[in-house]
XYZ file of C-alpha atoms in Angstrom:
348
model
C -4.720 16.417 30.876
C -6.271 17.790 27.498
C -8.797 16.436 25.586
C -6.383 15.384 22.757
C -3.778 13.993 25.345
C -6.338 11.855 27.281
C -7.982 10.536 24.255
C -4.501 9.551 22.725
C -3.684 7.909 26.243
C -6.882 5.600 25.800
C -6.375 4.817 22.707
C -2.196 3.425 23.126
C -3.581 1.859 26.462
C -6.491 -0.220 24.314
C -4.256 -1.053 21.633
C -1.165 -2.052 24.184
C -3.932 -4.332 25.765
C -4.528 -5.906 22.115
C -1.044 -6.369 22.008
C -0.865 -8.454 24.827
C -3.669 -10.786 24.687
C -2.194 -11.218 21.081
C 1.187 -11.867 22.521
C -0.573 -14.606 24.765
C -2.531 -16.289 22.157
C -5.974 -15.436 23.470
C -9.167 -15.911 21.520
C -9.209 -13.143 18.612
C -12.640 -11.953 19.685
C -11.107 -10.462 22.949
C -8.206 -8.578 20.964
C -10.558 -7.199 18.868
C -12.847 -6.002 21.109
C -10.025 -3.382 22.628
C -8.621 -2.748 19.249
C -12.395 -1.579 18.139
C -12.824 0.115 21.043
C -9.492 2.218 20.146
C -10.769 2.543 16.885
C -13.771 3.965 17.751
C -13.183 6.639 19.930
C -10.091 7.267 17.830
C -12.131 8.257 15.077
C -13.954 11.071 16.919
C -13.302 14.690 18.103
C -11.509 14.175 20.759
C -13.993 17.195 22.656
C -16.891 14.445 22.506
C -15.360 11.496 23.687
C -14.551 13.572 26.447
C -18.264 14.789 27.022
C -19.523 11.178 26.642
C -17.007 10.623 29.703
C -18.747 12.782 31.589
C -22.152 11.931 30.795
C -21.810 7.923 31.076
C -22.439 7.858 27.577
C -19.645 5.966 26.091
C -21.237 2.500 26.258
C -23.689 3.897 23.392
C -21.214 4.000 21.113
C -20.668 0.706 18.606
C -17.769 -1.524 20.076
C -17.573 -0.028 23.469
C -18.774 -1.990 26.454
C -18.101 -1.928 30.016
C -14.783 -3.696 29.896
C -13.394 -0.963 27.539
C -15.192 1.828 28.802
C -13.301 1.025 31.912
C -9.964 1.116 30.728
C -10.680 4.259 28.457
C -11.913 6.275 31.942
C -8.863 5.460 33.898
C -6.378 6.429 31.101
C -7.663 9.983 30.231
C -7.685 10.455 33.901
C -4.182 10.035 33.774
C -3.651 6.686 35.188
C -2.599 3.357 33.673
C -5.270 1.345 33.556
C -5.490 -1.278 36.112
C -6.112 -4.359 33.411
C -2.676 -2.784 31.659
C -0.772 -3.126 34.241
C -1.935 -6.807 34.996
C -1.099 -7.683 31.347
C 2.327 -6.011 31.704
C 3.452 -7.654 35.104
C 2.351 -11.478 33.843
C 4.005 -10.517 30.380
C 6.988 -13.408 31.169
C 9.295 -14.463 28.713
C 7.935 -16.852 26.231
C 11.028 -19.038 26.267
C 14.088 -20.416 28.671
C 16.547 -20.109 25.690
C 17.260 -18.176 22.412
C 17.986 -15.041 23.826
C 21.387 -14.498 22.599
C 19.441 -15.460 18.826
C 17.320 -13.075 19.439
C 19.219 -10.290 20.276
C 21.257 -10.754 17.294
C 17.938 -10.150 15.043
C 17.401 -6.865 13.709
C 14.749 -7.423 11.444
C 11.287 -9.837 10.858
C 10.775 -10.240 6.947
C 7.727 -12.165 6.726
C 4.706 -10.414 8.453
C 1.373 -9.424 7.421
C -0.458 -6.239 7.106
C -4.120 -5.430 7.277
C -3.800 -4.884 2.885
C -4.085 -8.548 3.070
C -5.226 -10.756 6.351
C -3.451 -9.518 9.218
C -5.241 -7.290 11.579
C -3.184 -4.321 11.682
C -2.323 -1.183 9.405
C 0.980 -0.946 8.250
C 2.207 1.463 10.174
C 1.481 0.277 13.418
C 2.680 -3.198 12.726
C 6.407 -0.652 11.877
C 5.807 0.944 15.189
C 5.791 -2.413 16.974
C 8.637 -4.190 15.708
C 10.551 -0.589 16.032
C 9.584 -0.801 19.941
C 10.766 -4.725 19.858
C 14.189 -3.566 18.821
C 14.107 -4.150 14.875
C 16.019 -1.580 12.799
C 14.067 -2.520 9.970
C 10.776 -4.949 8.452
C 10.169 -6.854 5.351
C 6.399 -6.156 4.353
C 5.445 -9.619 3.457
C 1.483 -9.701 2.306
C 0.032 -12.242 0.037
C 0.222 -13.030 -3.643
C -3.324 -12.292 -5.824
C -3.777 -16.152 -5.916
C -4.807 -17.092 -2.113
C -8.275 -15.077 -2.041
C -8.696 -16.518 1.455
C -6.665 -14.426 2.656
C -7.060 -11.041 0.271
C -3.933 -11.563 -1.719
C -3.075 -8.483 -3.112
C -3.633 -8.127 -6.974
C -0.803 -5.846 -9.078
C -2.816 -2.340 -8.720
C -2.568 -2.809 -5.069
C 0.637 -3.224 -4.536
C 1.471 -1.254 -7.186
C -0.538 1.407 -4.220
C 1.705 -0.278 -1.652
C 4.807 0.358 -2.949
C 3.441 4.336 -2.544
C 2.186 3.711 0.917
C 5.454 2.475 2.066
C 7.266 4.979 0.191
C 5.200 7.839 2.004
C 5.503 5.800 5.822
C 9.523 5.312 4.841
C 9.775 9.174 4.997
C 7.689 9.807 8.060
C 9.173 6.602 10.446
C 12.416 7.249 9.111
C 12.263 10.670 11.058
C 10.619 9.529 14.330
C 11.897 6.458 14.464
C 15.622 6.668 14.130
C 15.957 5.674 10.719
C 13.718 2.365 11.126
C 12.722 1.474 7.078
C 9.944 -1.070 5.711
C 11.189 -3.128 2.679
C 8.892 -4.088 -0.014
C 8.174 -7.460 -0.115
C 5.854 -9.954 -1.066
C 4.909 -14.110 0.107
C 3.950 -15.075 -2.671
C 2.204 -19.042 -4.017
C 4.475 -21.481 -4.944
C 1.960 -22.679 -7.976
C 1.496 -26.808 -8.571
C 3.958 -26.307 -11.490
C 7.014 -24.163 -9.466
C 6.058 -21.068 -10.851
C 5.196 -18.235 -8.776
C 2.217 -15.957 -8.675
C 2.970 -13.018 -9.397
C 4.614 -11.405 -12.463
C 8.820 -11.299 -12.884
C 8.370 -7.295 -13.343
C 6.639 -6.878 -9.732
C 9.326 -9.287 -8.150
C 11.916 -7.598 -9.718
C 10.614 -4.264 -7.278
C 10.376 -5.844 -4.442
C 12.997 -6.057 -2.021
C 12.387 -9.346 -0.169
C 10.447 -12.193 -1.967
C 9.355 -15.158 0.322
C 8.166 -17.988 -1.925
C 5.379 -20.647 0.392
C 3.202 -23.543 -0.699
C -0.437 -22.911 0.028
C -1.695 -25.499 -2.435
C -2.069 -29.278 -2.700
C -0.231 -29.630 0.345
C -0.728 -33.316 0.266
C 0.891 -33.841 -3.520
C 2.883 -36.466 -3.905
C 6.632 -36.378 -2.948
C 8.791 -36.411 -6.182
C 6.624 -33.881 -7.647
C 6.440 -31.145 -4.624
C 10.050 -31.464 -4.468
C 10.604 -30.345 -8.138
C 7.874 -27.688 -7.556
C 9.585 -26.565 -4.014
C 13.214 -26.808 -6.261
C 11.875 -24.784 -9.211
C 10.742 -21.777 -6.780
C 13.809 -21.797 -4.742
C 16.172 -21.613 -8.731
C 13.809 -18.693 -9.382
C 16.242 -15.798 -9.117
C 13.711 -13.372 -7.548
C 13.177 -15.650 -4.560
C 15.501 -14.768 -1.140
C 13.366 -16.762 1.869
C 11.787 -20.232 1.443
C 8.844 -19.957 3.950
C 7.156 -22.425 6.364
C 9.021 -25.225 4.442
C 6.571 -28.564 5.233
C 3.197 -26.087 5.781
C 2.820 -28.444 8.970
C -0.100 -26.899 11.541
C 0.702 -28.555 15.107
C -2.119 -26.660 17.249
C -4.319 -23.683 16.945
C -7.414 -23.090 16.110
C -7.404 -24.381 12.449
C -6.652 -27.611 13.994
C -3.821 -29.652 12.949
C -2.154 -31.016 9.257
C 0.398 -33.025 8.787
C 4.327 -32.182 7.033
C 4.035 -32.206 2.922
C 6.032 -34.902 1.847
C 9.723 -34.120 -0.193
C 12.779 -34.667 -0.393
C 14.600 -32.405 2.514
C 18.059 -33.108 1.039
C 17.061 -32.126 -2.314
C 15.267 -29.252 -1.426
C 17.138 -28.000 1.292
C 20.522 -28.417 -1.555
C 18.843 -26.495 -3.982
C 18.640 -23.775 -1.090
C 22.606 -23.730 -0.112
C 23.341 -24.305 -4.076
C 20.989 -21.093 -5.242
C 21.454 -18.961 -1.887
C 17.511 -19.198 -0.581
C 17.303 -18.674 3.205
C 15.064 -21.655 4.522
C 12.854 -19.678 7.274
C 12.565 -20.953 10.617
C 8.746 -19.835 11.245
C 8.119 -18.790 14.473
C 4.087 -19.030 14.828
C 3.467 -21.307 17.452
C 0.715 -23.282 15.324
C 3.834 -24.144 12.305
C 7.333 -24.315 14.459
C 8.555 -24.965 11.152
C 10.516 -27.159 9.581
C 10.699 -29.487 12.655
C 13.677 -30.112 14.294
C 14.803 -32.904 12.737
C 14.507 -31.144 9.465
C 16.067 -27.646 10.766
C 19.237 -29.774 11.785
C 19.842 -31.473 8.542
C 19.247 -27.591 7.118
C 22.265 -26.705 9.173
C 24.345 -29.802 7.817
C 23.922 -29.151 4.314
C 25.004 -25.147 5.110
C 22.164 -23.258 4.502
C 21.235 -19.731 5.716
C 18.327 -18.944 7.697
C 15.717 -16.152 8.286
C 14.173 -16.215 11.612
C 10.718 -14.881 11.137
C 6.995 -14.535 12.725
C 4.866 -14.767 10.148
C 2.524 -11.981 12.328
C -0.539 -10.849 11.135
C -0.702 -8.951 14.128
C 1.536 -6.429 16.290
C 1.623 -8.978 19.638
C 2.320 -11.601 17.108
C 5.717 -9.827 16.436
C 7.028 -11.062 19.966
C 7.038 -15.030 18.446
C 10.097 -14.668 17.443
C 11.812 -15.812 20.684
C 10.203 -19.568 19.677
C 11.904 -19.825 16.209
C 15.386 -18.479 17.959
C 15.050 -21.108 21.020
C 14.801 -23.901 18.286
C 17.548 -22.329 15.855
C 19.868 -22.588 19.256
C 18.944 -25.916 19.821
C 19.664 -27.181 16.220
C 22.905 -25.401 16.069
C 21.985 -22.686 13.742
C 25.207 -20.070 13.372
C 23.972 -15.981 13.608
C 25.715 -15.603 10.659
C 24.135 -17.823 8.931
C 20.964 -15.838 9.820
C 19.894 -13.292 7.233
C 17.671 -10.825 9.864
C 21.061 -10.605 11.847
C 22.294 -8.193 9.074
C 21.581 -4.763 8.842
C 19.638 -3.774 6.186
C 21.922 -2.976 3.568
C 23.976 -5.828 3.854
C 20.405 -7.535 3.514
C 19.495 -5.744 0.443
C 22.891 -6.408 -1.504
C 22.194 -9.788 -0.797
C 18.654 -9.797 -1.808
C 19.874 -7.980 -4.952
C 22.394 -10.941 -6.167
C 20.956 -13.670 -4.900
């Protein structure tokens, strides 16, 4: 095996380990330790990380340890390393049910990049969901608003729309025609109004509108804030509809409090997907909630909310409660392909 070819062998093997312990919810500290490690000896001439190999040396370098450095020596000496294969063979399915859902799904449109807080670049958060079977992704990162989390202001993405242009040639090439969309999650502000300006909405091709804010406001007035946002013409998805937390690290928070059969109306009335969010801390909107969704005729959009590539494998929990509540695959937006998608985007 070459230099180059062992070196690129390391570096999928580290990052298919990160995928994994993502995929299984384990602390972030361990993910990132193999995804550093890939970045790391990613980032050098592929002629010294080989030489380090031989000299013992790759512990010296910064995010390598003896975990990593054993996973890196058995894949550039052609092998699959043994931790690998131990994450692949216990890799079960998450879920008894929703398969038929979610083989139906060609797309996730709400997921997060590294531009704001997910973990991952761009392009290999594309590269995942093309291996998980998508045809297509709706970029979803944050509006300027939620700092926390490195919401993107208009020069940036104003710069994303190029990235994504550039990546939409190259993927479109190797990967069989798989495309990113342009989109955006953007605030729901206290008032309805969203945060970002109408002539950046208007360019993006998938708009998912959240609250983020005052999650605990009072119920007649976050229902006419939720019902202003979903009128808005620009906005397609309705995301993580009660901003519920059930487990996870953050701990948990209870459902906002509205008016479901106001807000979910205003959805069927002005054609706003609710989303059925897939991250196992928000299984959101509960079930009771998701049924009366289905009663009043909405559309859905099955999503994971990722904001990183193992993440992209939740979506198998949002489909096993869309079965459950009788949710139609027509009725799901991500069953279409992604120009019936786009003319819907368009007019709705």
């Amino acid at each position: 095996m070459s230099d180059k070819a062992g070196v690129t062998a390391a570096v999928e093997a580290l990052r298919a380990i990160g995928y994994y312990l993502e995929r299984d919810r384990q602390p972030t500290h361990r993910v990132k330790a193999y995804r550093r490690a890939a970045d790391t000896i990613e980032a050098l001439p592929a002629t010294e990380v080989r030489a380090r190999k031989r000299a013992g040396t790759l512990t010296e370098l910064p995010g390598i340890g003896p975990k990593t450095e054993a996973v890196i020596l058995e894949a550039m000496d052609g092998a699959v390393p043994a931790y690998l294969t131990k994450l692949e063979q216990g890799a079960a399915a998450l879920t008894e049910a929703g398969t038929a859902m979610r083989a139906a799904l060609k797309a996730d449109l709400h997921l997060h990049s590294d531009w704001s807080d997910g973990g991952s670049p761009i392009e290999e958060m594309a590269r995942t969901a093309a291996r998980l079977g998508h045809s297509y992704i709706a970029l979803t990162d944050h509006s300027p608003r939620l700092t926390v989390a490195n919401g993107l202001s208009r020069e940036r993405r104003l710069q994303q729309l190029e990235v994504v242009a550039e990546l939409n040639k190259k993927l479109a090439d190797e990967l069989d025609g798989f495309r990113i969309l342009n989109g955006i999650e953007v605030d729901i502000l206290d008032d309805g109004s969203l945060d970002c300006d109408t002539e950046i909405l208007a360019r993006l091709d998938v708009v998912v509108a959240s609250v983020h804010s005052k999650l605990r406001m009072a119920s007649e007035p976050m229902t006419e804030r939720m019902v202003k946002a979903i009128a808005n013409p620009h906005v397609d998805i309705l995301g993580h509809c009660t901003g519920r937390l059930v487990t996870g690290g953050r701990g948990t928070r209870p459902e906002s409090d509205f008016d479901a059969e106001v807000v979910f109306e205003a959805c069927r009335q002005f054609g706003t997907a609710v989303e059925i969010n897939s991250r196992p801390e928000r299984l959101d909107p509960p079930r009771r909630l998701l049924s009366l969704a289905v009663e009043t005729g909405c559309q859905f959009s099955i999503d994971t909310d990722a904001h990183a590539p193992g993440q992209l494998d939740w979506q198998p929990y949002g489909c096993e409660r869309a079965e459950e509540c009788g949710v139609d695959p027509s009725q799901v937006v991500n069953t279409w392909d992604a120009d019936k998608l786009l003319e819907w985007t368009a007019s709705s």
